[in-house]
Amino acid sequence: MRVQARVERSVAAADLLRGELAAWLAARAPDPGFARFGHHFEVIETVMYSMLSGIRAGLTAVTGTDSGAAYARCHELDRSLLTVKRLFDWYAPKYDQRLDPVRGPVLAAADEIVRSCWWQPFDVLGRRPPPGPLPYLDPLFDAFTTPRREVPRALRAPDDALVAELADKLIPVISLPAWAVREPWWLVVAAHETGHLVMHDLDLAYEATAAAGDWADEVFADVYSALMVGPAAAWLVDELMHGLPVDGLYYPPLDRRLAIIGLSDPLASAMLELTVDGHRLASLAGALDGRLVTAWTSALASDDPTITKVRSRDAARAMIAAGVAAPPGPAVRRNLLTYLPKCGPPGTMGSAPPAGDVRALADRLTRRVLR
């Protein structure tokens, strides 16, 4: 009876988390505010349900007269359940910022900037991109991106060793400055941060490191953002880094970063020569429509702008570039938050991964959880 009661206690906790996840997915998936993230939810549902089912099956298999061994096994599985819970709690609030009346409109704008920068090289290559990143607003001063292969900062507790593998394969996140609520032109950060993910998902990390060493991540992202949003990329880095010490191990000095963004530094030239399937990086990025940026720079500062041609793939990055170039003020803020969410063609943040790949991922991570 003692063992049975202990098992039932842990099974109830697993069922409670499964119910919480199911209710959250049921509420978010049909909500138009989350339409860009349908493929995200498919991955999260498949992987986390598999992990929870594996934990539950492990618990119901606990039997015998050795109550000490049974309790120890339940404790191991409780810790696995905690990992799943912490992973869910890592992601859910970031999606749910879109329900907030203040942050929601800003993230609707951010989603389109990221989508514009994310899809661009895959379009050129004729490939379907991975499900894509999740932007969210964070009070941290500096923006950062968590690729699939890096453990999220908030998940680096002693019991989270396997989270490295979870984060390696699930949804990458992009942190954006919280003050973009008041100054949405700061969403231009998304172009740089998306560059980090593009480098890895196009398998360019090795070549970039060969060209720039430990600076490779930042140099590639600087060059990619320059291609995506033009001079706005230099404004961003100069404003973020002005007066701050530079970690020379991973970041070039500010004056050199600005030269890299201006595409006049040899490191920038090396990045521009990187190729995927015969396409150089500049070709993968596509040309920023400078005439459109100029026209929108003026229009965004108007109280009653006429803004068209917003359905192209590159519209959002052109608009945020114009938002940085425009004189800051209430009109620019209002117009960015009005027109950026209208940018881009219909579709999701990325594409659906093959069902077999997701199932294999779920099986692999479930085995890791049950070790």
Coordinates of C-alpha atoms in Angstrom, one line a residue:
M1 CA 0.0 0.0 0.0
R2 CA 2.8 2.4 0.8
V3 CA 4.5 1.9 -2.6
Q4 CA 1.2 2.2 -4.4
A5 CA 0.4 5.5 -2.6
R6 CA 3.8 6.9 -3.4
V7 CA 3.4 6.0 -7.1
E8 CA -0.1 7.5 -7.3
R9 CA 1.2 10.7 -5.8
S10 CA 3.8 11.1 -8.6
V11 CA 1.4 9.9 -11.3
A12 CA -1.1 12.6 -10.2
A13 CA 1.6 15.2 -10.5
A14 CA 2.5 14.0 -14.0
D15 CA -1.2 14.0 -15.0
L16 CA -1.6 17.5 -13.6
L17 CA 1.3 18.8 -15.8
R18 CA -0.1 17.1 -18.8
G19 CA -3.5 18.7 -18.2
E20 CA -1.8 22.1 -17.8
L21 CA 0.0 21.7 -21.1
A22 CA -3.1 20.4 -22.9
A23 CA -5.2 23.3 -21.7
W24 CA -2.5 25.8 -22.7
L25 CA -2.1 24.3 -26.2
A26 CA -5.9 24.2 -26.6
A27 CA -6.2 27.9 -25.8
R28 CA -3.3 29.1 -27.9
A29 CA -3.4 27.0 -31.1
P30 CA -6.7 28.4 -32.4
D31 CA -6.0 32.0 -31.2
P32 CA -5.3 34.2 -34.3
G33 CA -2.7 36.1 -32.2
F34 CA -0.6 32.9 -32.2
A35 CA -1.2 32.0 -35.9
R36 CA 2.5 32.4 -36.7
F37 CA 3.5 29.7 -34.2
G38 CA 1.3 26.7 -35.2
H39 CA 4.4 24.6 -36.1
H40 CA 6.0 25.5 -32.8
F41 CA 3.0 24.1 -30.9
E42 CA 3.1 20.9 -32.9
V43 CA 6.8 20.3 -31.9
I44 CA 6.1 21.3 -28.3
E45 CA 3.1 19.0 -28.1
T46 CA 4.7 16.0 -29.6
V47 CA 7.9 16.2 -27.6
M48 CA 6.4 17.1 -24.2
Y49 CA 3.6 14.6 -24.4
S50 CA 6.0 11.9 -25.3
M51 CA 8.2 12.8 -22.3
L52 CA 5.2 12.9 -19.9
S53 CA 3.9 9.6 -21.2
G54 CA 7.3 8.0 -20.7
I55 CA 7.5 9.4 -17.1
R56 CA 4.0 8.1 -16.4
A57 CA 4.8 4.7 -17.8
G58 CA 7.9 4.5 -15.7
L59 CA 5.9 5.4 -12.6
T60 CA 3.2 2.8 -13.2
A61 CA 5.9 0.2 -13.6
V62 CA 7.2 0.7 -10.1
T63 CA 6.2 -2.3 -8.0
G64 CA 7.6 -4.7 -5.5
T65 CA 8.1 -5.1 -1.7
D66 CA 11.2 -3.0 -1.5
S67 CA 9.7 0.3 -0.6
G68 CA 13.1 2.1 -0.4
A69 CA 13.9 1.2 -4.0
A70 CA 10.4 2.1 -5.1
Y71 CA 10.7 5.5 -3.4
A72 CA 14.1 6.1 -5.0
R73 CA 12.8 5.4 -8.5
C74 CA 9.8 7.7 -7.9
H75 CA 12.1 10.4 -6.8
E76 CA 14.2 10.0 -10.0
L77 CA 11.1 10.3 -12.1
D78 CA 9.9 13.3 -10.1
R79 CA 13.1 15.1 -11.0
S80 CA 12.5 14.2 -14.7
L81 CA 9.0 15.6 -14.4
L82 CA 10.5 18.8 -12.9
T83 CA 12.7 19.2 -15.9
V84 CA 9.7 19.0 -18.2
K85 CA 7.8 21.5 -16.0
R86 CA 10.7 23.9 -16.1
L87 CA 11.0 23.6 -19.8
F88 CA 7.3 24.4 -20.2
D89 CA 7.6 27.3 -17.8
W90 CA 10.5 28.6 -19.9
Y91 CA 8.5 28.8 -23.1
A92 CA 4.8 29.5 -22.1
P93 CA 5.3 33.0 -20.6
K94 CA 7.2 34.1 -23.7
Y95 CA 4.4 33.1 -26.0
D96 CA 1.8 34.5 -23.6
Q97 CA 3.3 38.0 -23.7
R98 CA 1.2 38.3 -26.9
L99 CA -1.9 38.3 -24.7
D100 CA -0.7 41.4 -22.9
P101 CA -2.4 44.6 -24.2
V102 CA 0.9 46.5 -24.0
R103 CA 3.5 44.0 -25.1
G104 CA 1.2 42.2 -27.6
P105 CA 1.2 44.8 -30.3
V106 CA 5.0 45.2 -30.1
L107 CA 5.5 41.5 -30.4
A108 CA 3.1 41.4 -33.4
A109 CA 5.5 43.8 -35.0
A110 CA 8.6 41.9 -33.8
D111 CA 7.3 38.6 -35.2
E112 CA 7.1 40.0 -38.7
I113 CA 10.7 41.5 -38.6
V114 CA 12.1 38.1 -37.4
R115 CA 10.0 36.2 -40.0
S116 CA 11.3 38.5 -42.8
C117 CA 14.9 38.0 -41.8
W118 CA 14.5 34.3 -41.0
W119 CA 12.8 33.1 -44.2
Q120 CA 14.9 35.2 -46.6
P121 CA 17.9 32.9 -47.2
F122 CA 15.8 29.7 -47.2
D123 CA 13.6 31.3 -49.9
V124 CA 16.7 31.8 -52.1
L125 CA 17.8 28.3 -51.5
G126 CA 14.4 26.9 -52.2
R127 CA 14.3 25.2 -48.8
R128 CA 11.7 25.1 -46.1
P129 CA 13.2 26.6 -43.0
P130 CA 12.9 25.1 -39.5
P131 CA 9.9 26.2 -37.3
G132 CA 11.8 29.5 -36.6
P133 CA 12.5 31.5 -33.5
L134 CA 10.3 32.9 -30.7
P135 CA 10.8 36.6 -30.0
Y136 CA 9.9 38.0 -26.6
L137 CA 10.5 41.1 -24.6
D138 CA 12.9 41.1 -21.7
P139 CA 14.0 43.8 -19.3
L140 CA 17.7 42.8 -19.9
F141 CA 19.6 45.7 -21.4
D142 CA 21.3 43.7 -24.1
A143 CA 19.5 41.4 -26.5
F144 CA 20.5 37.8 -26.8
T145 CA 19.5 34.7 -28.7
T146 CA 19.2 31.1 -27.4
P147 CA 19.9 28.7 -30.3
R148 CA 18.6 25.1 -30.1
R149 CA 22.1 24.0 -29.1
E150 CA 22.6 26.3 -26.1
V151 CA 21.2 25.8 -22.6
P152 CA 18.8 28.7 -21.8
R153 CA 20.3 31.0 -19.1
A154 CA 17.3 30.4 -16.7
L155 CA 17.7 26.7 -17.0
R156 CA 21.2 26.2 -15.8
A157 CA 20.4 24.6 -12.4
P158 CA 22.4 21.5 -11.4
D159 CA 19.5 19.1 -12.4
D160 CA 19.3 20.6 -15.9
A161 CA 22.1 18.8 -17.7
L162 CA 19.7 17.2 -20.1
V163 CA 18.1 20.6 -20.9
A164 CA 21.1 21.2 -23.1
E165 CA 19.7 18.5 -25.4
L166 CA 16.2 19.8 -25.1
A167 CA 17.2 23.4 -25.9
D168 CA 19.4 22.0 -28.7
K169 CA 16.4 20.7 -30.6
L170 CA 13.4 22.7 -29.5
I171 CA 12.4 26.3 -30.3
P172 CA 15.1 28.9 -30.2
V173 CA 14.2 32.2 -28.6
I174 CA 15.2 35.8 -29.3
S175 CA 15.2 38.3 -26.4
L176 CA 14.4 41.9 -27.3
P177 CA 14.7 45.0 -25.2
A178 CA 11.6 45.7 -23.1
W179 CA 11.8 49.4 -23.9
A180 CA 10.7 48.7 -27.4
V181 CA 7.2 49.1 -26.0
R182 CA 7.9 52.8 -26.0
E183 CA 10.4 52.9 -28.8
P184 CA 9.5 50.2 -31.3
W185 CA 12.4 51.1 -33.7
W186 CA 14.5 49.2 -31.2
L187 CA 13.0 46.0 -32.7
V188 CA 15.7 46.3 -35.3
V189 CA 17.7 44.2 -32.8
A190 CA 15.8 41.3 -34.2
A191 CA 17.8 41.4 -37.5
H192 CA 21.1 40.9 -35.7
E193 CA 19.8 38.2 -33.4
T194 CA 18.2 36.3 -36.2
G195 CA 21.6 36.3 -37.9
H196 CA 23.0 34.2 -35.1
L197 CA 20.4 31.5 -35.8
V198 CA 20.8 31.7 -39.6
M199 CA 24.5 31.0 -39.3
H200 CA 23.9 27.8 -37.4
D201 CA 20.8 26.6 -39.3
L202 CA 22.6 27.0 -42.6
D203 CA 25.6 25.1 -41.2
L204 CA 28.0 28.1 -41.6
A205 CA 29.5 28.1 -38.1
Y206 CA 32.6 26.1 -39.1
E207 CA 33.4 28.4 -42.1
A208 CA 32.6 31.5 -40.1
T209 CA 34.9 30.4 -37.3
A210 CA 37.7 29.7 -39.7
A211 CA 37.4 33.3 -41.0
A212 CA 36.9 35.1 -37.7
G213 CA 37.8 32.8 -34.8
D214 CA 36.0 33.5 -31.6
W215 CA 34.5 36.6 -33.0
A216 CA 32.6 34.5 -35.6
D217 CA 29.2 34.6 -34.0
E218 CA 29.1 38.4 -33.7
V219 CA 30.9 39.2 -37.0
F220 CA 28.4 37.0 -38.9
A221 CA 25.4 38.5 -37.1
D222 CA 26.7 42.0 -37.7
V223 CA 27.2 41.4 -41.4
Y224 CA 23.9 39.6 -41.7
S225 CA 22.0 42.5 -40.0
A226 CA 23.8 45.0 -42.3
L227 CA 22.5 43.1 -45.3
M228 CA 19.0 42.9 -43.7
V229 CA 18.5 46.4 -42.5
G230 CA 21.3 48.5 -43.9
P231 CA 22.7 51.5 -41.8
A232 CA 20.1 50.7 -39.1
A233 CA 22.4 47.9 -38.0
A234 CA 25.2 50.3 -37.3
W235 CA 22.9 52.6 -35.3
L236 CA 21.9 49.7 -33.1
V237 CA 25.4 48.5 -32.3
D238 CA 26.7 52.0 -31.7
E239 CA 23.7 52.8 -29.4
L240 CA 24.0 49.6 -27.4
M241 CA 27.7 49.6 -27.0
H242 CA 28.4 53.3 -26.5
G243 CA 30.6 53.9 -23.5
L244 CA 30.7 50.2 -22.5
P245 CA 33.7 48.0 -22.1
V246 CA 34.1 45.3 -24.8
D247 CA 34.7 41.6 -24.1
G248 CA 37.5 41.3 -26.6
L249 CA 37.4 37.5 -26.6
Y250 CA 34.0 37.4 -28.3
Y251 CA 33.4 40.9 -29.7
P252 CA 35.6 43.1 -31.9
P253 CA 36.2 46.7 -30.6
L254 CA 33.3 49.0 -31.4
D255 CA 35.1 50.9 -34.1
R256 CA 35.9 47.7 -35.9
R257 CA 32.3 46.4 -35.5
L258 CA 31.1 49.5 -37.2
A259 CA 33.5 48.9 -40.0
I260 CA 32.3 45.4 -40.3
I261 CA 28.7 46.5 -40.5
G262 CA 29.8 49.0 -43.1
L263 CA 31.1 46.0 -45.0
S264 CA 34.5 47.7 -45.3
D265 CA 36.5 45.4 -43.0
P266 CA 38.3 42.3 -44.3
L267 CA 36.3 40.2 -41.8
A268 CA 33.1 41.4 -43.5
S269 CA 34.5 40.5 -46.9
A270 CA 35.3 37.0 -45.6
M271 CA 31.7 36.5 -44.4
L272 CA 30.3 37.8 -47.6
E273 CA 32.3 35.0 -49.4
L274 CA 30.6 32.3 -47.4
T275 CA 28.5 30.1 -49.6
V276 CA 25.6 27.7 -49.3
D277 CA 24.7 25.6 -52.4
G278 CA 26.7 28.0 -54.5
H279 CA 25.0 31.1 -53.2
R280 CA 27.2 33.7 -51.5
L281 CA 25.9 35.3 -48.3
A282 CA 25.0 38.6 -50.1
S283 CA 22.9 36.7 -52.6
L284 CA 21.2 34.7 -49.8
A285 CA 20.3 37.9 -48.0
G286 CA 18.7 39.6 -51.0
A287 CA 18.9 43.3 -51.7
L288 CA 17.3 45.8 -49.2
D289 CA 15.0 48.1 -51.2
G290 CA 16.6 51.4 -50.5
R291 CA 13.9 53.4 -52.3
L292 CA 11.3 51.8 -50.2
V293 CA 13.2 52.6 -47.0
T294 CA 13.5 56.2 -48.1
A295 CA 9.8 56.5 -48.9
W296 CA 8.7 54.9 -45.7
T297 CA 11.1 57.0 -43.6
S298 CA 9.1 60.0 -44.6
A299 CA 5.7 58.2 -44.4
L300 CA 6.3 56.9 -40.9
A301 CA 6.8 60.4 -39.5
S302 CA 3.4 61.4 -41.0
D303 CA 0.2 61.5 -39.0
D304 CA -1.7 60.1 -41.9
P305 CA 0.7 58.0 -44.0
T306 CA 0.1 56.1 -47.2
I307 CA 2.0 52.9 -46.9
T308 CA 1.6 50.1 -49.5
K309 CA 3.6 47.1 -50.8
V310 CA 3.7 45.6 -47.3
R311 CA 3.1 42.0 -48.4
S312 CA 6.5 41.2 -49.8
R313 CA 8.9 39.0 -47.8
D314 CA 11.4 41.9 -47.3
A315 CA 8.7 44.5 -46.3
A316 CA 9.2 44.2 -42.5
R317 CA 12.9 44.6 -42.6
A318 CA 12.6 47.6 -44.9
M319 CA 10.0 49.1 -42.6
I320 CA 12.1 48.7 -39.4
A321 CA 15.1 50.2 -41.2
A322 CA 12.9 53.2 -42.1
G323 CA 11.7 53.4 -38.5
V324 CA 15.3 53.7 -37.3
A325 CA 16.0 56.4 -39.9
A326 CA 12.9 58.4 -39.2
P327 CA 12.9 61.1 -36.5
P328 CA 11.7 59.4 -33.3
G329 CA 8.4 60.5 -32.0
P330 CA 4.7 59.4 -31.4
A331 CA 3.8 59.2 -35.1
V332 CA 6.7 56.8 -35.9
R333 CA 5.8 54.7 -32.9
R334 CA 2.1 54.5 -33.8
N335 CA 2.8 53.8 -37.5
L336 CA 5.4 51.1 -36.8
L337 CA 3.0 49.3 -34.5
T338 CA 0.2 49.7 -37.0
Y339 CA 1.9 48.6 -40.2
L340 CA 4.6 46.2 -39.2
P341 CA 2.1 43.5 -38.2
K342 CA 0.6 43.8 -41.7
C343 CA 3.9 43.0 -43.4
G344 CA 4.9 39.9 -45.1
P345 CA 3.0 37.1 -47.0
P346 CA 0.6 34.8 -45.1
G347 CA 2.2 31.9 -43.3
T348 CA 4.0 30.9 -40.1
M349 CA 7.2 31.8 -38.5
G350 CA 8.9 28.8 -40.1
S351 CA 7.8 25.5 -41.7
A352 CA 6.6 22.2 -40.3
P353 CA 9.4 19.7 -39.7
P354 CA 8.8 16.3 -41.1
A355 CA 6.5 14.3 -38.7
G356 CA 9.0 11.5 -38.6
D357 CA 11.8 13.8 -37.5
V358 CA 9.7 15.2 -34.7
R359 CA 8.7 11.7 -33.6
A360 CA 12.3 10.6 -33.6
L361 CA 13.3 13.7 -31.6
A362 CA 10.5 13.0 -29.1
D363 CA 11.6 9.4 -28.7
R364 CA 15.2 10.4 -28.2
L365 CA 14.4 13.0 -25.6
T366 CA 12.0 10.7 -23.8
R367 CA 14.8 8.2 -23.5
R368 CA 17.1 10.9 -22.1
V369 CA 14.5 11.9 -19.5
L370 CA 14.1 8.3 -18.3
R371 CA 17.7 7.7 -17.7

